[in-house]
């Protein structure tokens, strides 16, 4: 798991944050910050915790490809498939 000291904004620590997120009814998490601040590491920790809960690897749909987001195909795949998570890396660049 990521070190709590690397995420000072998470007052209770990383693992309690992850557990609260996975238990919440909200389904979207937006992480923002400059490169190298631990966003991807936190996402990986969340997916690992999700896999532990499921007792099998979480099925993740992942993209950082702007072309993939230019049509509805990827969204339809997520909504009609059996994926557990949809990760859009660098969404700020993709939406710009």
N, CA and C of each residue as an Amber inpcrd file, in Angstrom:
protein
   288
   0.8470000  -1.1920000   0.0000000   0.0000000   0.0000000   0.0000000
   0.8880000   1.2500000   0.0000000   0.4090000   2.2930000  -0.6240000
   1.1680000   3.5450000  -0.5990000   1.3590000   4.0370000   0.8420000
   2.4190000   4.7500000   1.0630000   2.7130000   5.2770000   2.3930000
   1.7880000   6.4340000   2.7360000   1.2830000   6.4240000   3.9560000
   0.4060000   7.5010000   4.4080000   1.0770000   8.8630000   4.2820000
   2.3690000   8.9250000   4.5480000   3.0960000  10.2030000   4.5060000
   3.0920000  10.8190000   3.1070000   2.9060000   9.9970000   2.0860000
   2.8830000  10.5040000   0.7100000   1.5500000  11.1710000   0.3640000
   0.5550000  10.9950000   1.2240000  -0.7820000  11.5320000   0.9760000
  -1.2640000  12.2930000   2.2110000  -0.6280000  13.4180000   2.5290000
  -0.9850000  14.1450000   3.7510000  -2.4210000  14.6760000   3.7740000
  -3.0470000  14.8100000   2.6140000  -4.4380000  15.2890000   2.5900000
  -5.4210000  14.2160000   3.0690000  -4.9690000  12.9680000   3.1220000
  -5.8100000  11.8840000   3.6260000  -5.5220000  11.7360000   5.1170000
  -6.2190000  12.4960000   5.9220000  -5.9230000  12.6040000   7.3530000
  -5.9130000  11.2560000   8.0750000  -6.7860000  10.3470000   7.6820000
  -6.8650000   9.0420000   8.3520000  -5.9300000   8.0110000   7.7410000
  -5.2660000   8.3590000   6.6570000  -4.3640000   7.4260000   6.0000000
  -4.9530000   6.8430000   4.7260000  -4.1070000   6.1710000   3.9820000
  -4.4850000   5.6540000   2.6620000  -5.4970000   4.5160000   2.7600000
  -5.2130000   3.5120000   3.5600000  -6.1050000   2.3420000   3.5880000
  -7.5050000   2.6860000   4.0990000  -7.6580000   3.4870000   5.1560000
  -9.0170000   3.8810000   5.5400000  -9.7400000   4.6470000   4.4250000
  -9.0100000   5.5010000   3.6900000  -9.6150000   6.2160000   2.5710000
 -10.1130000   5.2280000   1.5180000  -9.2600000   4.2650000   1.1790000
  -9.6360000   3.2780000   0.1670000 -10.8560000   2.4780000   0.6220000
 -10.8760000   2.0560000   1.8560000 -12.0150000   1.2890000   2.3640000
 -13.2980000   2.1170000   2.3370000 -13.1980000   3.3990000   2.7080000
 -14.3800000   4.2710000   2.6540000 -14.8660000   4.4290000   1.2180000
 -13.9330000   4.6100000   0.2980000 -14.3270000   4.7660000  -1.1090000
 -15.0160000   3.5110000  -1.6240000 -14.4350000   2.3470000  -1.3590000
 -15.0160000   1.0990000  -1.8560000 -16.3610000   0.7870000  -1.2080000
 -16.6030000   1.3170000  -0.0210000 -17.8710000   1.0810000   0.6710000
 -18.9290000   2.1330000   0.3490000 -18.5220000   3.2180000  -0.2700000
 -19.4350000   4.3290000  -0.5450000 -20.3590000   4.0200000  -1.7220000
 -21.4690000   4.7240000  -1.7580000 -22.3860000   4.5600000  -2.8860000
 -21.9190000   5.3470000  -4.1050000 -21.0280000   6.3290000  -3.8930000
 -20.4910000   7.0930000  -5.0150000 -19.6210000   6.1740000  -5.8670000
 -19.6890000   6.3620000  -7.1610000 -18.9670000   5.4520000  -8.0470000
 -17.8460000   6.1220000  -8.8250000 -17.6540000   7.4100000  -8.6280000
 -16.6380000   8.1350000  -9.3910000 -15.6270000   8.7450000  -8.4400000
 -14.3650000   8.5990000  -8.7720000 -13.2940000   9.2280000  -8.0140000
 -12.4270000   9.9820000  -9.0030000 -12.2660000  11.2620000  -8.7680000
 -11.4320000  12.0870000  -9.6290000 -10.2030000  12.4960000  -8.8330000
  -9.0390000  12.1610000  -9.3540000  -7.7770000  12.5270000  -8.7230000
  -7.1030000  13.5490000  -9.6160000  -6.6290000  14.6280000  -9.0220000
  -5.9310000  15.6340000  -9.8120000  -4.6820000  16.0720000  -9.0800000
  -3.7140000  16.4720000  -9.8500000  -2.4670000  16.9460000  -9.2890000
  -1.3730000  16.8220000 -10.3280000  -0.2550000  17.4530000 -10.0770000
   0.8460000  17.4010000 -11.0390000   1.4290000  15.9930000 -11.1400000
   2.1480000  15.7190000 -12.2210000   2.7960000  14.4190000 -12.3760000
   3.6980000  14.1120000 -11.1770000   3.7130000  12.8540000 -10.8020000
   4.6050000  12.4240000  -9.7380000   4.0490000  12.5860000  -8.3330000
   2.7570000  12.8860000  -8.2110000   2.1850000  13.0770000  -6.8790000
   1.4750000  11.8430000  -6.3350000   1.5150000  10.7390000  -7.0700000
   0.9920000   9.4840000  -6.5460000  -0.4120000   9.1090000  -6.9650000
  -0.9530000   9.7570000  -7.9740000  -2.3190000   9.4450000  -8.4130000
  -2.4240000   8.0160000  -8.9300000  -1.5310000   7.6360000  -9.8170000
  -1.5760000   6.2820000 -10.3920000  -1.3230000   5.2350000  -9.3140000
  -0.4090000   5.5180000  -8.4060000  -0.1330000   4.5680000  -7.3180000
  -1.3740000   4.3750000  -6.4500000  -2.1070000   5.4490000  -6.1810000
  -3.3290000   5.3450000  -5.3970000  -4.3840000   4.5370000  -6.1460000
  -4.5230000   4.7720000  -7.4420000  -5.4770000   3.9980000  -8.2470000
  -5.1210000   2.5180000  -8.1920000  -3.8480000   2.1970000  -8.3210000
  -3.4250000   0.7870000  -8.2510000  -3.7370000   0.1830000  -6.8900000
  -3.5610000   0.9510000  -5.8250000  -3.8750000   0.4550000  -4.4840000
  -5.3790000   0.2150000  -4.3360000  -6.1900000   1.0920000  -4.9170000
  -7.6430000   0.9090000  -4.8810000  -8.0370000  -0.3550000  -5.6380000
  -7.4500000  -0.5460000  -6.8140000  -7.7690000  -1.7410000  -7.6050000
  -7.3080000  -3.0190000  -6.9010000  -6.1650000  -2.9490000  -6.2230000
  -5.6830000  -4.1080000  -5.4620000  -6.6340000  -4.4300000  -4.3160000
  -7.1260000  -3.4020000  -3.6310000  -8.0840000  -3.6070000  -2.5410000
  -9.3930000  -4.1780000  -3.0800000  -9.8180000  -3.7040000  -4.2380000
 -11.0170000  -4.2360000  -4.8760000 -10.8310000  -5.7090000  -5.2190000
  -9.6710000  -6.0580000  -5.7270000  -9.3750000  -7.4640000  -6.0440000
  -9.3940000  -8.3240000  -4.7870000  -8.8290000  -7.8030000  -3.6960000
  -8.8430000  -8.5620000  -2.4400000 -10.2730000  -8.7880000  -1.9650000
 -11.1120000  -7.7820000  -2.0930000 -12.5210000  -7.9260000  -1.6920000
 -13.2290000  -8.9900000  -2.5200000 -12.9350000  -8.9970000  -3.8160000
 -13.5870000  -9.9470000  -4.7240000 -12.9920000 -11.3450000  -4.6180000
 -11.7820000 -11.3940000  -4.0700000 -11.0000000 -12.6310000  -4.0010000
 -10.6650000 -13.1670000  -5.3950000 -10.5630000 -12.2430000  -6.3180000
 -10.0760000 -12.5090000  -7.6680000  -9.6830000 -11.1720000  -8.2700000
  -8.9450000 -11.2080000  -9.3580000  -8.5010000  -9.9590000  -9.9730000
  -9.6900000  -9.1360000 -10.4480000  -9.6620000  -7.8720000 -10.1140000
 -10.6950000  -6.9630000 -10.5870000 -10.5530000  -6.8210000 -12.1010000
 -11.6780000  -6.7260000 -12.7810000 -11.6680000  -6.5300000 -14.2300000
 -11.7390000  -5.0380000 -14.4920000 -10.6690000  -4.5230000 -15.0710000
 -10.5280000  -3.0790000 -15.2340000 -10.4630000  -2.7050000 -16.7000000
 -11.2520000  -1.7350000 -17.0740000 -11.1790000  -1.1360000 -18.4010000
 -10.3460000   0.1280000 -18.2340000  -9.2850000   0.2450000 -18.9940000
  -8.3160000   1.3290000 -18.8150000  -8.0460000   1.9950000 -20.1520000
  -7.9610000   3.3060000 -20.1480000  -7.5410000   4.0020000 -21.3550000
  -6.8470000   5.3140000 -21.0120000  -5.9300000   5.6720000 -21.8560000
  -5.3430000   7.0090000 -21.8500000  -5.2740000   7.4930000 -23.2940000
  -6.0480000   6.8100000 -24.1460000  -6.0420000   7.0670000 -25.5770000
  -7.2000000   7.9850000 -25.9560000  -6.8780000   9.1750000 -26.4330000
  -7.9200000  10.1380000 -26.8020000  -8.8510000   9.5680000 -27.8670000
  -8.3100000   8.8230000 -28.8110000  -9.1490000   8.2680000 -29.8880000
 -10.2030000   7.3110000 -29.3160000  -9.8620000   6.5840000 -28.2650000
 -10.8080000   5.6420000 -27.6660000 -12.0030000   6.3560000 -27.0520000
 -11.7980000   7.6070000 -26.6480000 -12.8740000   8.3560000 -26.0080000
 -13.6880000   9.1890000 -26.9870000 -13.3300000   9.1620000 -28.2630000
 -14.0380000   9.9610000 -29.2570000 -15.3400000   9.3180000 -29.7210000
 -15.5860000   8.0810000 -29.3290000 -16.8390000   7.4240000 -29.6810000
 -17.4320000   6.8200000 -28.4100000 -18.6340000   6.2990000 -28.5370000
 -19.3180000   5.6920000 -27.3960000 -18.9140000   4.2390000 -27.1760000
 -18.1130000   3.6920000 -28.0630000 -17.8050000   2.2660000 -28.0330000
 -17.2260000   1.8110000 -26.6870000 -16.2770000   2.5480000 -26.1640000
 -15.6360000   2.1660000 -24.9040000 -16.6260000   2.2310000 -23.7420000
 -17.4730000   3.2600000 -23.7370000 -18.4640000   3.3970000 -22.6760000
 -19.4910000   2.2680000 -22.7400000 -19.9160000   1.9240000 -23.9390000
 -20.8640000   0.8230000 -24.1090000 -20.2410000  -0.4790000 -23.6170000
 -18.9750000  -0.6820000 -23.9480000 -18.2830000  -1.8860000 -23.4810000
 -18.2810000  -1.9480000 -21.9540000 -18.0150000  -0.8090000 -21.3040000
 -17.9920000  -0.7900000 -19.8430000 -19.3850000  -1.0580000 -19.2720000
 -20.3800000  -0.3740000 -19.8130000 -21.7350000  -0.5020000 -19.2750000
 -22.3530000  -1.8710000 -19.5200000 -22.0010000  -2.5100000 -20.6140000
 -22.6080000  -3.8060000 -20.9300000 -21.7220000  -4.9780000 -20.5330000
 -20.4810000  -4.7040000 -20.1650000 -19.5610000  -5.7730000 -19.7910000
 -19.6000000  -6.0620000 -18.3060000 -18.6370000  -6.8300000 -17.8570000
 -18.5800000  -7.2010000 -16.4400000 -17.3630000  -6.5950000 -15.7500000
 -16.9780000  -5.4200000 -16.2090000 -15.8290000  -4.7340000 -15.6070000
 -16.1990000  -4.2000000 -14.2270000 -15.2020000  -4.1590000 -13.3520000
 -15.3920000  -3.6220000 -12.0130000 -15.0170000  -2.1490000 -11.9330000
 -14.1680000  -1.7010000 -12.8340000 -13.6890000  -0.3180000 -12.7890000
 -13.3410000   0.1600000 -14.1870000 -13.4510000   1.4630000 -14.3570000
 -13.0910000   2.1190000 -15.6150000 -12.1340000   3.2450000 -15.2400000
 -10.8910000   3.1370000 -15.6630000  -9.8660000   4.1160000 -15.3260000
  -9.5200000   4.9090000 -16.5830000  -9.6580000   6.2190000 -16.4880000
  -9.2740000   7.1170000 -17.5730000  -8.0740000   7.9060000 -17.0770000
  -6.9150000   7.5690000 -17.5770000  -5.6710000   8.2200000 -17.1680000
  -5.4880000   9.5080000 -17.9660000  -5.0260000  10.5510000 -17.3140000
  -4.7650000  11.8450000 -17.9430000  -6.0050000  12.4110000 -18.6360000
  -7.1310000  12.3330000 -17.9570000  -8.3980000  12.8020000 -18.5240000
  -8.3380000  14.2900000 -18.8550000  -7.5740000  15.0580000 -18.0960000
  -7.4920000  16.4920000 -18.3850000  -6.9160000  16.7440000 -19.7640000
  -5.9420000  15.9560000 -20.1670000  -5.3630000  16.0940000 -21.5060000
  -6.3290000  15.5890000 -22.5700000  -7.0330000  14.5230000 -22.2490000
  -7.9560000  13.9280000 -23.2100000  -9.1530000  14.8210000 -23.4680000
  -9.6070000  15.5130000 -22.4490000 -10.7880000  16.3600000 -22.5970000
 -10.4570000  17.7370000 -23.1450000  -9.1920000  18.1200000 -23.0650000
  -8.7870000  19.4310000 -23.5500000  -8.7850000  19.4760000 -25.0260000
